[in-house]
JSON list of C-alpha atoms in Angstrom, two decimals:
[
{"chain": "A", "resi": 31, "resn": "PRO", "atom": "CA", "xyz": [2.12, -19.47, 3.98]},
{"chain": "A", "resi": 32, "resn": "VAL", "atom": "CA", "xyz": [2.91, -15.75, 3.92]},
{"chain": "A", "resi": 33, "resn": "ILE", "atom": "CA", "xyz": [0.93, -13.00, 2.19]},
{"chain": "A", "resi": 34, "resn": "CYS", "atom": "CA", "xyz": [2.29, -9.66, 1.04]},
{"chain": "A", "resi": 35, "resn": "LEU", "atom": "CA", "xyz": [-0.60, -7.24, 0.59]},
{"chain": "A", "resi": 36, "resn": "GLU", "atom": "CA", "xyz": [1.19, -5.00, -1.93]},
{"chain": "A", "resi": 37, "resn": "HIS", "atom": "CA", "xyz": [4.15, -5.76, -4.17]},
{"chain": "A", "resi": 38, "resn": "TYR", "atom": "CA", "xyz": [4.35, -2.80, -6.57]},
{"chain": "A", "resi": 39, "resn": "GLU", "atom": "CA", "xyz": [0.83, -3.39, -7.87]},
{"chain": "A", "resi": 40, "resn": "LEU", "atom": "CA", "xyz": [-1.17, -0.31, -6.95]},
{"chain": "A", "resi": 41, "resn": "PRO", "atom": "CA", "xyz": [-3.98, -0.15, -9.53]},
{"chain": "A", "resi": 42, "resn": "GLY", "atom": "CA", "xyz": [-3.43, 2.55, -12.13]},
{"chain": "A", "resi": 43, "resn": "TYR", "atom": "CA", "xyz": [-6.94, 3.84, -11.48]},
{"chain": "A", "resi": 44, "resn": "LEU", "atom": "CA", "xyz": [-5.95, 4.79, -7.92]},
{"chain": "A", "resi": 45, "resn": "LEU", "atom": "CA", "xyz": [-2.90, 6.61, -9.23]},
{"chain": "A", "resi": 46, "resn": "GLU", "atom": "CA", "xyz": [-4.94, 8.51, -11.80]},
{"chain": "A", "resi": 47, "resn": "LYS", "atom": "CA", "xyz": [-7.92, 9.32, -9.56]},
{"chain": "A", "resi": 48, "resn": "TYR", "atom": "CA", "xyz": [-6.23, 9.97, -6.21]},
{"chain": "A", "resi": 49, "resn": "GLY", "atom": "CA", "xyz": [-2.53, 10.43, -6.95]},
{"chain": "A", "resi": 50, "resn": "GLY", "atom": "CA", "xyz": [-1.63, 6.98, -5.61]},
{"chain": "A", "resi": 51, "resn": "TRP", "atom": "CA", "xyz": [-0.06, 6.82, -2.16]},
{"chain": "A", "resi": 52, "resn": "GLY", "atom": "CA", "xyz": [-0.06, 10.60, -2.06]},
{"chain": "A", "resi": 53, "resn": "SER", "atom": "CA", "xyz": [-3.71, 10.40, -0.98]},
{"chain": "A", "resi": 54, "resn": "LYS", "atom": "CA", "xyz": [-5.07, 9.37, 2.39]},
{"chain": "A", "resi": 55, "resn": "THR", "atom": "CA", "xyz": [-8.06, 7.94, 0.50]},
{"chain": "A", "resi": 56, "resn": "VAL", "atom": "CA", "xyz": [-5.74, 5.27, -0.88]},
{"chain": "A", "resi": 57, "resn": "VAL", "atom": "CA", "xyz": [-4.71, 4.43, 2.69]},
{"chain": "A", "resi": 58, "resn": "GLU", "atom": "CA", "xyz": [-8.38, 3.94, 3.62]},
{"chain": "A", "resi": 59, "resn": "LEU", "atom": "CA", "xyz": [-8.99, 1.81, 0.53]},
{"chain": "A", "resi": 60, "resn": "PHE", "atom": "CA", "xyz": [-5.92, -0.28, 1.34]},
{"chain": "A", "resi": 61, "resn": "VAL", "atom": "CA", "xyz": [-7.28, -1.03, 4.81]},
{"chain": "A", "resi": 62, "resn": "ARG", "atom": "CA", "xyz": [-10.59, -2.16, 3.27]},
{"chain": "A", "resi": 63, "resn": "TYR", "atom": "CA", "xyz": [-8.68, -4.34, 0.81]},
{"chain": "A", "resi": 64, "resn": "ALA", "atom": "CA", "xyz": [-6.67, -5.87, 3.67]},
{"chain": "A", "resi": 65, "resn": "GLU", "atom": "CA", "xyz": [-9.88, -6.69, 5.53]},
{"chain": "A", "resi": 66, "resn": "LYS", "atom": "CA", "xyz": [-11.08, -8.70, 2.52]},
{"chain": "A", "resi": 67, "resn": "VAL", "atom": "CA", "xyz": [-7.76, -10.54, 2.24]},
{"chain": "A", "resi": 68, "resn": "PHE", "atom": "CA", "xyz": [-7.74, -11.32, 5.98]},
{"chain": "A", "resi": 69, "resn": "ALA", "atom": "CA", "xyz": [-11.30, -12.63, 5.85]},
{"chain": "A", "resi": 70, "resn": "ARG", "atom": "CA", "xyz": [-10.55, -14.88, 2.90]},
{"chain": "A", "resi": 71, "resn": "TYR", "atom": "CA", "xyz": [-7.16, -16.27, 3.90]},
{"chain": "A", "resi": 72, "resn": "HIS", "atom": "CA", "xyz": [-6.93, -16.11, 7.70]},
{"chain": "A", "resi": 73, "resn": "PRO", "atom": "CA", "xyz": [-7.62, -19.84, 8.20]},
{"chain": "A", "resi": 74, "resn": "LYS", "atom": "CA", "xyz": [-4.59, -20.73, 6.04]},
{"chain": "A", "resi": 75, "resn": "VAL", "atom": "CA", "xyz": [-2.17, -17.83, 6.56]},
{"chain": "A", "resi": 76, "resn": "THR", "atom": "CA", "xyz": [-0.36, -17.03, 9.78]},
{"chain": "A", "resi": 77, "resn": "ARG", "atom": "CA", "xyz": [2.19, -14.47, 8.51]},
{"chain": "A", "resi": 78, "resn": "TRP", "atom": "CA", "xyz": [1.33, -11.19, 6.81]},
{"chain": "A", "resi": 79, "resn": "PHE", "atom": "CA", "xyz": [3.20, -8.14, 5.67]},
{"chain": "A", "resi": 80, "resn": "THR", "atom": "CA", "xyz": [1.88, -4.99, 4.09]},
{"chain": "A", "resi": 81, "resn": "PHE", "atom": "CA", "xyz": [4.50, -3.94, 1.55]},
{"chain": "A", "resi": 82, "resn": "ASN", "atom": "CA", "xyz": [7.46, -5.53, -0.17]},
{"chain": "A", "resi": 83, "resn": "GLU", "atom": "CA", "xyz": [10.26, -2.94, -0.26]},
{"chain": "A", "resi": 84, "resn": "PRO", "atom": "CA", "xyz": [7.92, -0.08, 0.65]},
{"chain": "A", "resi": 85, "resn": "ILE", "atom": "CA", "xyz": [10.31, 2.71, -0.31]},
{"chain": "A", "resi": 86, "resn": "VAL", "atom": "CA", "xyz": [11.43, 1.47, -3.73]},
{"chain": "A", "resi": 87, "resn": "VAL", "atom": "CA", "xyz": [8.55, 2.55, -5.98]},
{"chain": "A", "resi": 88, "resn": "GLN", "atom": "CA", "xyz": [8.41, 6.17, -4.88]},
{"chain": "A", "resi": 89, "resn": "THR", "atom": "CA", "xyz": [12.20, 6.39, -4.83]},
{"chain": "A", "resi": 90, "resn": "ARG", "atom": "CA", "xyz": [12.45, 5.27, -8.46]},
{"chain": "A", "resi": 91, "resn": "VAL", "atom": "CA", "xyz": [9.59, 7.56, -9.49]},
{"chain": "A", "resi": 92, "resn": "TYR", "atom": "CA", "xyz": [9.95, 10.71, -7.38]},
{"chain": "A", "resi": 93, "resn": "LEU", "atom": "CA", "xyz": [13.62, 10.83, -6.39]},
{"chain": "A", "resi": 94, "resn": "ASP", "atom": "CA", "xyz": [15.48, 9.10, -9.22]},
{"chain": "A", "resi": 95, "resn": "ALA", "atom": "CA", "xyz": [12.86, 9.94, -11.89]},
{"chain": "A", "resi": 96, "resn": "LEU", "atom": "CA", "xyz": [13.55, 6.60, -13.57]},
{"chain": "A", "resi": 97, "resn": "ARG", "atom": "CA", "xyz": [9.89, 5.64, -14.01]},
{"chain": "A", "resi": 98, "resn": "TRP", "atom": "CA", "xyz": [6.71, 7.36, -15.11]},
{"chain": "A", "resi": 99, "resn": "PRO", "atom": "CA", "xyz": [5.93, 10.19, -14.56]},
{"chain": "A", "resi": 100, "resn": "TYR", "atom": "CA", "xyz": [9.72, 10.82, -14.57]},
{"chain": "A", "resi": 101, "resn": "GLU", "atom": "CA", "xyz": [9.42, 13.58, -12.00]},
{"chain": "A", "resi": 102, "resn": "GLN", "atom": "CA", "xyz": [11.77, 14.52, -9.18]},
{"chain": "A", "resi": 103, "resn": "ASN", "atom": "CA", "xyz": [9.59, 15.67, -6.32]},
{"chain": "A", "resi": 104, "resn": "THR", "atom": "CA", "xyz": [10.77, 15.16, -2.76]},
{"chain": "A", "resi": 105, "resn": "SER", "atom": "CA", "xyz": [7.47, 16.38, -1.29]},
{"chain": "A", "resi": 106, "resn": "THR", "atom": "CA", "xyz": [5.52, 13.70, -3.15]},
{"chain": "A", "resi": 107, "resn": "TRP", "atom": "CA", "xyz": [8.18, 11.14, -2.24]},
{"chain": "A", "resi": 108, "resn": "MET", "atom": "CA", "xyz": [7.80, 11.95, 1.46]},
{"chain": "A", "resi": 109, "resn": "GLN", "atom": "CA", "xyz": [4.00, 11.92, 1.27]},
{"chain": "A", "resi": 110, "resn": "TRP", "atom": "CA", "xyz": [4.06, 8.45, -0.31]},
{"chain": "A", "resi": 111, "resn": "ASN", "atom": "CA", "xyz": [6.42, 7.23, 2.41]},
{"chain": "A", "resi": 112, "resn": "TYR", "atom": "CA", "xyz": [4.24, 8.70, 5.13]},
{"chain": "A", "resi": 113, "resn": "HIS", "atom": "CA", "xyz": [1.05, 7.17, 3.75]},
{"chain": "A", "resi": 114, "resn": "LYS", "atom": "CA", "xyz": [2.64, 3.74, 3.38]},
{"chain": "A", "resi": 115, "resn": "VAL", "atom": "CA", "xyz": [3.71, 3.86, 7.03]},
{"chain": "A", "resi": 116, "resn": "LEU", "atom": "CA", "xyz": [0.22, 5.06, 7.98]},
{"chain": "A", "resi": 117, "resn": "ALA", "atom": "CA", "xyz": [-1.30, 2.25, 5.90]},
{"chain": "A", "resi": 118, "resn": "THR", "atom": "CA", "xyz": [0.86, -0.33, 7.68]},
{"chain": "A", "resi": 119, "resn": "ALA", "atom": "CA", "xyz": [-0.14, 0.98, 11.11]},
{"chain": "A", "resi": 120, "resn": "SER", "atom": "CA", "xyz": [-3.81, 1.13, 10.11]},
{"chain": "A", "resi": 121, "resn": "VAL", "atom": "CA", "xyz": [-3.80, -2.40, 8.73]},
{"chain": "A", "resi": 122, "resn": "VAL", "atom": "CA", "xyz": [-2.10, -3.81, 11.84]},
{"chain": "A", "resi": 123, "resn": "LYS", "atom": "CA", "xyz": [-4.62, -1.99, 14.04]},
{"chain": "A", "resi": 124, "resn": "ARG", "atom": "CA", "xyz": [-7.54, -3.34, 12.01]},
{"chain": "A", "resi": 125, "resn": "PHE", "atom": "CA", "xyz": [-6.08, -6.86, 12.01]},
{"chain": "A", "resi": 126, "resn": "ARG", "atom": "CA", "xyz": [-5.98, -6.78, 15.83]},
{"chain": "A", "resi": 127, "resn": "GLU", "atom": "CA", "xyz": [-9.45, -5.21, 16.12]},
{"chain": "A", "resi": 128, "resn": "LEU", "atom": "CA", "xyz": [-10.84, -8.09, 14.07]},
{"chain": "A", "resi": 129, "resn": "GLY", "atom": "CA", "xyz": [-9.24, -10.55, 16.48]},
{"chain": "A", "resi": 130, "resn": "TYR", "atom": "CA", "xyz": [-6.93, -12.35, 14.11]},
{"chain": "A", "resi": 131, "resn": "PRO", "atom": "CA", "xyz": [-4.03, -14.18, 15.74]}
]
């Protein structure tokens, strides 16, 4: 089995409260979420990945303005990209710290 930790399903609450992936707080919350998923599924799952198509959501929202909030904003787009890369690195680091294979 393979688990994808995020496939376009960031909770709306995190978008409203923190600005979604524009906030480092969301990165920290994502790492905590990943810890819970690892703890629950590690006996059965040997392959993990953090994001499915990590650039698509912010590209459609902040470059193409095709989705809500229909805003072209390259600064926000870059911040979302940066935080998703940071989240991936942080999750991998935590995975290894916890000793998962």
